[in-house]
PDB file of C-alpha atoms in Angstrom:
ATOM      1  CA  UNK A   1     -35.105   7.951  65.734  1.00  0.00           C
ATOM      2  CA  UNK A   2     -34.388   4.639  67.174  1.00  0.00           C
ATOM      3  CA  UNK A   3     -34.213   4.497  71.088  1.00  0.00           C
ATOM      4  CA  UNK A   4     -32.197   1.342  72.550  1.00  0.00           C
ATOM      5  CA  UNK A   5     -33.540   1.136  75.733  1.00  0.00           C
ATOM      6  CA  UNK A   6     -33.134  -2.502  76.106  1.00  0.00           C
ATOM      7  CA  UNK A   7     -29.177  -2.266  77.066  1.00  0.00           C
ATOM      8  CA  UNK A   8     -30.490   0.088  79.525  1.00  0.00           C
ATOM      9  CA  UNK A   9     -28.941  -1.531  82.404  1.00  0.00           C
ATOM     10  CA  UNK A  10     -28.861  -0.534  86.325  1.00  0.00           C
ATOM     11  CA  UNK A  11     -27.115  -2.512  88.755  1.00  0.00           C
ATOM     12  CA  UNK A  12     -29.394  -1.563  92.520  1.00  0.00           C
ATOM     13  CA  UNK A  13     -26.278  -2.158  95.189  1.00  0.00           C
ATOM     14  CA  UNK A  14     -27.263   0.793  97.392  1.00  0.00           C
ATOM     15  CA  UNK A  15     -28.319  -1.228 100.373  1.00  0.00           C
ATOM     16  CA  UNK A  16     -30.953  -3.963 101.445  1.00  0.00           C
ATOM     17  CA  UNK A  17     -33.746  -4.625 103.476  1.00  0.00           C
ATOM     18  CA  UNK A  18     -34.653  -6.910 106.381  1.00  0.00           C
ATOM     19  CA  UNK A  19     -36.968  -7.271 108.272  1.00  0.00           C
ATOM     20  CA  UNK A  20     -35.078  -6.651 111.617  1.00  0.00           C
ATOM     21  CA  UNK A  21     -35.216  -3.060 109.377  1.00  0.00           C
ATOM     22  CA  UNK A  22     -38.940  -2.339 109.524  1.00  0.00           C
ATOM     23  CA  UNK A  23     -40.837  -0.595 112.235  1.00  0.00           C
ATOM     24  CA  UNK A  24     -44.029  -2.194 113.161  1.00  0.00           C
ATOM     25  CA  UNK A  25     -46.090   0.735 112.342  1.00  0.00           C
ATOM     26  CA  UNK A  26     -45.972   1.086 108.506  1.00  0.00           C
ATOM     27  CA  UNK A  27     -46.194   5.047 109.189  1.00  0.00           C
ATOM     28  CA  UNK A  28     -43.579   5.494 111.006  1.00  0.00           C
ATOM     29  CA  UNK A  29     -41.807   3.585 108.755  1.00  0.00           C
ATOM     30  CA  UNK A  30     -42.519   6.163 106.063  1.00  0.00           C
ATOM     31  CA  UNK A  31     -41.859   8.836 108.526  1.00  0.00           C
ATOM     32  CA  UNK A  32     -37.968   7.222 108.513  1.00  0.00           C
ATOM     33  CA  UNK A  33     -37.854   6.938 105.093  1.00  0.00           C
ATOM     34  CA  UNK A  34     -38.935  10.518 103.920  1.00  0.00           C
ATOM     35  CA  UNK A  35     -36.703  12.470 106.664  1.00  0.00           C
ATOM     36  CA  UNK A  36     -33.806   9.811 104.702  1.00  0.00           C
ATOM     37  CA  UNK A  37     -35.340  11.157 101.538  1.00  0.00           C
ATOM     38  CA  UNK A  38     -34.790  14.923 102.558  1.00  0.00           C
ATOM     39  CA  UNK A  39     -31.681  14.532 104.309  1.00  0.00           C
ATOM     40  CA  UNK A  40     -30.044  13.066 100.694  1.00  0.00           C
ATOM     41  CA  UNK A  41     -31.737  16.950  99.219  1.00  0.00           C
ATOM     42  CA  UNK A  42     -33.921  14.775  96.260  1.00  0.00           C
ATOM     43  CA  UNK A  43     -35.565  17.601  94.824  1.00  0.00           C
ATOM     44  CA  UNK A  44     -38.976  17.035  95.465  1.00  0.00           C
ATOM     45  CA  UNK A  45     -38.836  14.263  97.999  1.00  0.00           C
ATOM     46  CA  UNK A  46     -43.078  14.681  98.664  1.00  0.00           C
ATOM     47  CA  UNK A  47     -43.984  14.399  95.213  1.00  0.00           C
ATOM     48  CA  UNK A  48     -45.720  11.534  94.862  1.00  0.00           C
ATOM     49  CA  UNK A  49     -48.338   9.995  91.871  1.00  0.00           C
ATOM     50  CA  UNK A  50     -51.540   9.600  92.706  1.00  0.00           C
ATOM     51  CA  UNK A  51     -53.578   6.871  90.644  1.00  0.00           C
ATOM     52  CA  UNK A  52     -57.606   7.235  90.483  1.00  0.00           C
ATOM     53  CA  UNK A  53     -60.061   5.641  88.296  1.00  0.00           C
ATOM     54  CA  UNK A  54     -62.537   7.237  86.056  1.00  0.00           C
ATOM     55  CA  UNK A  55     -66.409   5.829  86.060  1.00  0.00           C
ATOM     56  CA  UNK A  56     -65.155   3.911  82.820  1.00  0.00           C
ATOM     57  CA  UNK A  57     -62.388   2.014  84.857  1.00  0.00           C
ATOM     58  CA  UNK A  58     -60.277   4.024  82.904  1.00  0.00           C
ATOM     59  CA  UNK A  59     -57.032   4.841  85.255  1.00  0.00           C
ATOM     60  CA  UNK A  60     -55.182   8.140  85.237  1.00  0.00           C
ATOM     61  CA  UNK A  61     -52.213   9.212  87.282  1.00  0.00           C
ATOM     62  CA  UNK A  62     -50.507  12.647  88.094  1.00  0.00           C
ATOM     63  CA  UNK A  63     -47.834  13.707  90.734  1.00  0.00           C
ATOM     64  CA  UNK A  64     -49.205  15.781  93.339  1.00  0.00           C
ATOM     65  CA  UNK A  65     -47.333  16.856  96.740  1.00  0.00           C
ATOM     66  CA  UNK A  66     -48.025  14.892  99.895  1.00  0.00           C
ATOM     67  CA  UNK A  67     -48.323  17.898 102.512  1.00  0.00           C
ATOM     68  CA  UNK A  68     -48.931  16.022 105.807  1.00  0.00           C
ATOM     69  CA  UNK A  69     -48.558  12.288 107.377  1.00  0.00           C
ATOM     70  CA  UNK A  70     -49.826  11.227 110.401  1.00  0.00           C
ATOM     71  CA  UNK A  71     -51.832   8.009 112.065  1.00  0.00           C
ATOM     72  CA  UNK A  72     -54.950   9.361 110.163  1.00  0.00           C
ATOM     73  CA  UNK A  73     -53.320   8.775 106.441  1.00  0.00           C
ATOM     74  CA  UNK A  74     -51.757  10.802 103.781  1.00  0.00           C
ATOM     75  CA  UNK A  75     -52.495  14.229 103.309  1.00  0.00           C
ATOM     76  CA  UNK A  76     -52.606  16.471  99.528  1.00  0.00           C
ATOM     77  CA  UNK A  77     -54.609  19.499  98.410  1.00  0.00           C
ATOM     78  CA  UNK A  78     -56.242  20.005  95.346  1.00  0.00           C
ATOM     79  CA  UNK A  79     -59.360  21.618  93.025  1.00  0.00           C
ATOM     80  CA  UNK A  80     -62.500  20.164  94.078  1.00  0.00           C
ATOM     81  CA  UNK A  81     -63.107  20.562  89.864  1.00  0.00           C
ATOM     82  CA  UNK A  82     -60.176  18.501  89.147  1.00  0.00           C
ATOM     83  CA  UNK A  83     -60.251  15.350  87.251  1.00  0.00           C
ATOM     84  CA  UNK A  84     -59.009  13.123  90.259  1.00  0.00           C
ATOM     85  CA  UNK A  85     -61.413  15.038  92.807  1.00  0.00           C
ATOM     86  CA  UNK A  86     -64.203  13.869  90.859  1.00  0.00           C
ATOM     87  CA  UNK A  87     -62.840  10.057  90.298  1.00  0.00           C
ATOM     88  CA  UNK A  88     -62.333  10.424  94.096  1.00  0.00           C
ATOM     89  CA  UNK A  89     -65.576  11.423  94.554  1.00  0.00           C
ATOM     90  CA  UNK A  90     -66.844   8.482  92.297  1.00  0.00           C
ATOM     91  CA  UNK A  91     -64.904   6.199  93.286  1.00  0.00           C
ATOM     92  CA  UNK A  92     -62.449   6.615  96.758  1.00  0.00           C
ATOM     93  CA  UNK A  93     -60.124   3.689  96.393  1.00  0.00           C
ATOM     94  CA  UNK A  94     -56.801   4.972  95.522  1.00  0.00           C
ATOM     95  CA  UNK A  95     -53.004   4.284  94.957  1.00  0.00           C
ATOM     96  CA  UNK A  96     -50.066   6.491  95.776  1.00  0.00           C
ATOM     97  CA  UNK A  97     -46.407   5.863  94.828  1.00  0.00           C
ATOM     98  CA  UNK A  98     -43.189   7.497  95.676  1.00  0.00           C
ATOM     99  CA  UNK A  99     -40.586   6.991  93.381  1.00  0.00           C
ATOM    100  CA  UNK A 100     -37.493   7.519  95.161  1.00  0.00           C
ATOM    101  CA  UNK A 101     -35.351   5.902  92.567  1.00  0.00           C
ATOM    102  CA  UNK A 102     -32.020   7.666  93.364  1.00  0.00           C
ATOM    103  CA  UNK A 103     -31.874   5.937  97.003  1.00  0.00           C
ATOM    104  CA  UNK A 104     -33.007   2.822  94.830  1.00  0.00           C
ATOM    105  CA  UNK A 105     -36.700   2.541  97.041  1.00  0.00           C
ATOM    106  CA  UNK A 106     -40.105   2.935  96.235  1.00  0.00           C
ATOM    107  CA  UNK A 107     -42.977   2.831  98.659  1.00  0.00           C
ATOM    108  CA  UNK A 108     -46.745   1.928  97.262  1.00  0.00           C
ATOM    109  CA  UNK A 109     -50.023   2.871  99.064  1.00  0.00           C
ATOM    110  CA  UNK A 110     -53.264   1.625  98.717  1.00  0.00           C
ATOM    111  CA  UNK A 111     -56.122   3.147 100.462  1.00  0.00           C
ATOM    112  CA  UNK A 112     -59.250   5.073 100.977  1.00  0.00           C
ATOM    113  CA  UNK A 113     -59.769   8.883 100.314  1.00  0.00           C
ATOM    114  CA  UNK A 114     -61.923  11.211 102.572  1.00  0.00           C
ATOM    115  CA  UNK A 115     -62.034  14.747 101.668  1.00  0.00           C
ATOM    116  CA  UNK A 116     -60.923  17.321 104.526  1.00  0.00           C
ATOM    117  CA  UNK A 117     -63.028  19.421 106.627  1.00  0.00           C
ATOM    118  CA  UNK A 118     -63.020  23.174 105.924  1.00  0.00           C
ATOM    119  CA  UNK A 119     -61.230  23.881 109.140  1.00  0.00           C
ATOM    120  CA  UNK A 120     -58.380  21.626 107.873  1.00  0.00           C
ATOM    121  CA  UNK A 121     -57.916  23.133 104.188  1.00  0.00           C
ATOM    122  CA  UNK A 122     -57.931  26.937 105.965  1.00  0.00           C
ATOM    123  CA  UNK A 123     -55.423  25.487 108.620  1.00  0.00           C
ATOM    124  CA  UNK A 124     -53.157  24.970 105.319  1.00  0.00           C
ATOM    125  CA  UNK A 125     -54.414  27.342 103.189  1.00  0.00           C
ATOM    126  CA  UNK A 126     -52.750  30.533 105.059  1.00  0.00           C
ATOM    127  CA  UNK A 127     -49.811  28.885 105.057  1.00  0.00           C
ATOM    128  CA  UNK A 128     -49.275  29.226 101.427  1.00  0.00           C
ATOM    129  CA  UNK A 129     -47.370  31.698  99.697  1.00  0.00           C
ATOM    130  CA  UNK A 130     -49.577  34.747  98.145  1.00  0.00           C
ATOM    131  CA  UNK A 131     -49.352  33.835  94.728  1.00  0.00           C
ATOM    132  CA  UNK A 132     -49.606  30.236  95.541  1.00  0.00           C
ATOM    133  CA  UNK A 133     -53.297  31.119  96.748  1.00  0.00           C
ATOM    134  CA  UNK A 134     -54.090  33.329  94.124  1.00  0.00           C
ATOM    135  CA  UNK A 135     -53.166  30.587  91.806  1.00  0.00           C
ATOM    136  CA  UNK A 136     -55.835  28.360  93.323  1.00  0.00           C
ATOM    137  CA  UNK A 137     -58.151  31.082  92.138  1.00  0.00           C
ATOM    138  CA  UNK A 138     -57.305  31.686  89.048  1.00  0.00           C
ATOM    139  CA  UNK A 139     -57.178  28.161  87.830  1.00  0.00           C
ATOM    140  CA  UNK A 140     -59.887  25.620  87.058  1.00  0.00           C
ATOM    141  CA  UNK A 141     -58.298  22.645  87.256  1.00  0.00           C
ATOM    142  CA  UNK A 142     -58.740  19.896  84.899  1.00  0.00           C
ATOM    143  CA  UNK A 143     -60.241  22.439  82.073  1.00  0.00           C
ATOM    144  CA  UNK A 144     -59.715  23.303  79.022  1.00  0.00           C
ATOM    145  CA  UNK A 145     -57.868  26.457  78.442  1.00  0.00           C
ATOM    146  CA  UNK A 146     -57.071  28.637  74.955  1.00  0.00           C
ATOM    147  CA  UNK A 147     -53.929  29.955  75.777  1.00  0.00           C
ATOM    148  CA  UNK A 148     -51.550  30.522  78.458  1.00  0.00           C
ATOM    149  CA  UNK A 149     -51.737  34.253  78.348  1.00  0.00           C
ATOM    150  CA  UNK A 150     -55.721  33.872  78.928  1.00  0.00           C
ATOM    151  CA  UNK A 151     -54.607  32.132  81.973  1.00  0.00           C
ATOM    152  CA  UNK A 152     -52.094  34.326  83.082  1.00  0.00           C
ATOM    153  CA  UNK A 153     -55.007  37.056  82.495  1.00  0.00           C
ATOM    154  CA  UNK A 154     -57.163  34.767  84.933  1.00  0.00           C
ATOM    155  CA  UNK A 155     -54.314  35.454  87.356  1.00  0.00           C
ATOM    156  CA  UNK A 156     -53.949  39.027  87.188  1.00  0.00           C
ATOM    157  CA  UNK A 157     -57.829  39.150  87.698  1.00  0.00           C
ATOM    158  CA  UNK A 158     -57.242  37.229  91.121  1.00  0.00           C
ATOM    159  CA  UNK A 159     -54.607  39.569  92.195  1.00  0.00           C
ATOM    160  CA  UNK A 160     -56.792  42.900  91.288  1.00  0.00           C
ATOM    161  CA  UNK A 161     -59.372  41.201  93.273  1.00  0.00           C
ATOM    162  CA  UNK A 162     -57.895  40.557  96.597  1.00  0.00           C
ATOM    163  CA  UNK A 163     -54.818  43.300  96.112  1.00  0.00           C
ATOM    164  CA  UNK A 164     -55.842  44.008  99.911  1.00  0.00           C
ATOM    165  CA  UNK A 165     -56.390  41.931 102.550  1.00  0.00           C
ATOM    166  CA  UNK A 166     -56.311  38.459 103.468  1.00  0.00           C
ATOM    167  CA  UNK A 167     -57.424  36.092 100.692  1.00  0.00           C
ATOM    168  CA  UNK A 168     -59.746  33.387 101.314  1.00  0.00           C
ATOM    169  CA  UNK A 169     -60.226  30.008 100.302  1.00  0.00           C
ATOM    170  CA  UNK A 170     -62.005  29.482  97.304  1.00  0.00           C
ATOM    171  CA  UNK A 171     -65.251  27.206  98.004  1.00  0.00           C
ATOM    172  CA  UNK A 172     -64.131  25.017  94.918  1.00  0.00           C
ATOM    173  CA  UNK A 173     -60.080  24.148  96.775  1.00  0.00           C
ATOM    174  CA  UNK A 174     -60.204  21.432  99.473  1.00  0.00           C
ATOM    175  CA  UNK A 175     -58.357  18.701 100.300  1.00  0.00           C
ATOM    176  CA  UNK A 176     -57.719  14.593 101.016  1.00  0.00           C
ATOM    177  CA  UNK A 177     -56.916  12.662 103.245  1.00  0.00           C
ATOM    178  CA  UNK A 178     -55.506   8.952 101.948  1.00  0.00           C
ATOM    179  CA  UNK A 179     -56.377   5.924 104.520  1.00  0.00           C
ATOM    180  CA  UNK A 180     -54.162   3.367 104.365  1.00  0.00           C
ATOM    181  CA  UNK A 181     -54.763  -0.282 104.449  1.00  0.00           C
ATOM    182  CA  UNK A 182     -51.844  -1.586 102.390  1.00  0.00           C
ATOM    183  CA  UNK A 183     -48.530  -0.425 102.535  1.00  0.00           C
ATOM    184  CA  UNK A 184     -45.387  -1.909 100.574  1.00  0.00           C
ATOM    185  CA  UNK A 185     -41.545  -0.796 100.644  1.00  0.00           C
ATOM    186  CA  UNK A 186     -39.162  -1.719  97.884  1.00  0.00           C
ATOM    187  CA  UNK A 187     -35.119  -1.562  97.796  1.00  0.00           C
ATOM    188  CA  UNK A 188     -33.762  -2.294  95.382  1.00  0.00           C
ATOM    189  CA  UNK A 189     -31.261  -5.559  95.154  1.00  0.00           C
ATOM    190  CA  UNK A 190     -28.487  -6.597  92.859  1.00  0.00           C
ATOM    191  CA  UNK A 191     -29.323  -9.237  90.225  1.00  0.00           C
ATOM    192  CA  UNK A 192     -33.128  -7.934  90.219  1.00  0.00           C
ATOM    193  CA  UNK A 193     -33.351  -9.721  93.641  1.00  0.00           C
ATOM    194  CA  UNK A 194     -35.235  -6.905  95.467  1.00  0.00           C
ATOM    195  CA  UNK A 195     -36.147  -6.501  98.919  1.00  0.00           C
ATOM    196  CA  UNK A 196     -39.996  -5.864  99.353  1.00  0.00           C
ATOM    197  CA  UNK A 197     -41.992  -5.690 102.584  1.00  0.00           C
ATOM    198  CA  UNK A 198     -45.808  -5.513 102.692  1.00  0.00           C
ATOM    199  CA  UNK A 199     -48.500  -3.986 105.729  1.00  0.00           C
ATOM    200  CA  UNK A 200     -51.732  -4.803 105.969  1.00  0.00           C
ATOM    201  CA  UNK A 201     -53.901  -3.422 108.024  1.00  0.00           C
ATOM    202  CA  UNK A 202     -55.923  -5.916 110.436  1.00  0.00           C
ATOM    203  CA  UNK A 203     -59.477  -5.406 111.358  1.00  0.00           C
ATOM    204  CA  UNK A 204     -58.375  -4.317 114.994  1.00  0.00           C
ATOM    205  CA  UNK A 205     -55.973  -1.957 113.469  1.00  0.00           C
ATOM    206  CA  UNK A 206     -52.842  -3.948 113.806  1.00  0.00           C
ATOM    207  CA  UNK A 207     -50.034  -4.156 111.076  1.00  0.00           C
ATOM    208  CA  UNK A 208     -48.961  -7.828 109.424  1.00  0.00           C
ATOM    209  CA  UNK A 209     -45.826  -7.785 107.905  1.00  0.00           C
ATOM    210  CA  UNK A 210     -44.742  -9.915 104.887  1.00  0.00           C
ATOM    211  CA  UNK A 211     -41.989 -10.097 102.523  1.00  0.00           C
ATOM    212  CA  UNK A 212     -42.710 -10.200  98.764  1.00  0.00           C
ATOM    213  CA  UNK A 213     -40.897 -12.131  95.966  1.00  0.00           C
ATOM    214  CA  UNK A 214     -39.490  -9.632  93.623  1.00  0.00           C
TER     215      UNK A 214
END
């Protein structure tokens, strides 16, 4: 099978971007942007791809859910076991992305990851849905795994286990938070003439704004 994905063509004429636009604070910024995001019901409008790098400067990228954003950074949860906890833990510098490609945007993060306090993953924690922390039990993240019934298995073990009562965190589930220090928004533009904005954080925590060249 032959795929012709050259005449692939998309003409971005949904809006454009000035700077007159932008908020001064690249988070609140975001802020705007997501509630847009949910108010147009994208499915998924917090998944986002997280890109870490192995000890081999390998990279590797997976969509995870952003779960909080505040002045502090971007907030996801996660196996402590998993392969990006452990590039994390290697290695902190990280990207997110949020592909938002039916409103024609895109918004890139760079930053810094600091793993959560244990008050702050239980804060969330009870907040998810029964199976959703059984789940967290039953899996280890990242490994290898014979069969989906053995996992399914793993599951029904969990639920046995804490059939009554509250269920607690496991010691190996945690979360991070993302600091930001570079923050870019992209709309798109007709003729490939896009509309890009980049934050940078300044050593006395102020935001520069620039505009990029598509």
């Amino acid at each position: 099978m032959t795929l012709d994905l050259q005449s692939l063509r998309t003409e971005y004429t949904k809006g454009g971007l000035e700077r007159d636009n932008l908020h001064e604070n690249p988070i609140e910024q975001f802020k705007r942007w997501m509630q847009q995001t949910i108010d147009a019901q994208l499915p998924d409008p917090n998944a986002m791809t997280i890109a870490t790098v192995d000890a081999n400067g390998q990279p590797s990228q997976r969509i995870v859910l952003l779960k909080n954003i505040d002045e502090k950074g971007f907030v996801f949860y996660t196996n402590l076991g998993s392969r990006k906890a452990q590039e994390l833990k290697q290695n902190p510098k990280v990207s997110l992305h949020f592909p938002w490609y039916f409103l024609e945007r895109q918004v890139k993060v760079c930053g810094v990851a600091e793993q959560l306090s244990h008050a702050e993953v239980l804060k969330y924690f009870v907040t998810r849905p029964r199976d959703s922390q059984l789940g967290a039990w039953a899996s280890q993240q990242s490994r290898p795994v014979s069969s989906r019934a053995l996992l399914m298995q793993q599951f029904e073990s969990m639920k046995n286990k804490f059939a009554k009562g509250e269920i607690p965190v496991p010691d190996f589930w945690g979360g991070f938070r993302v600091k930001p220090h570079q923050i870019e928004f992209w709309q798109g533009g007709a003729a490939r003439l896009h509309d890009r904005f980049e934050y940078n954080l300044q050593p006395d925590n102020s935001w520069t704004i620039q505009r990029l060249e598509p």
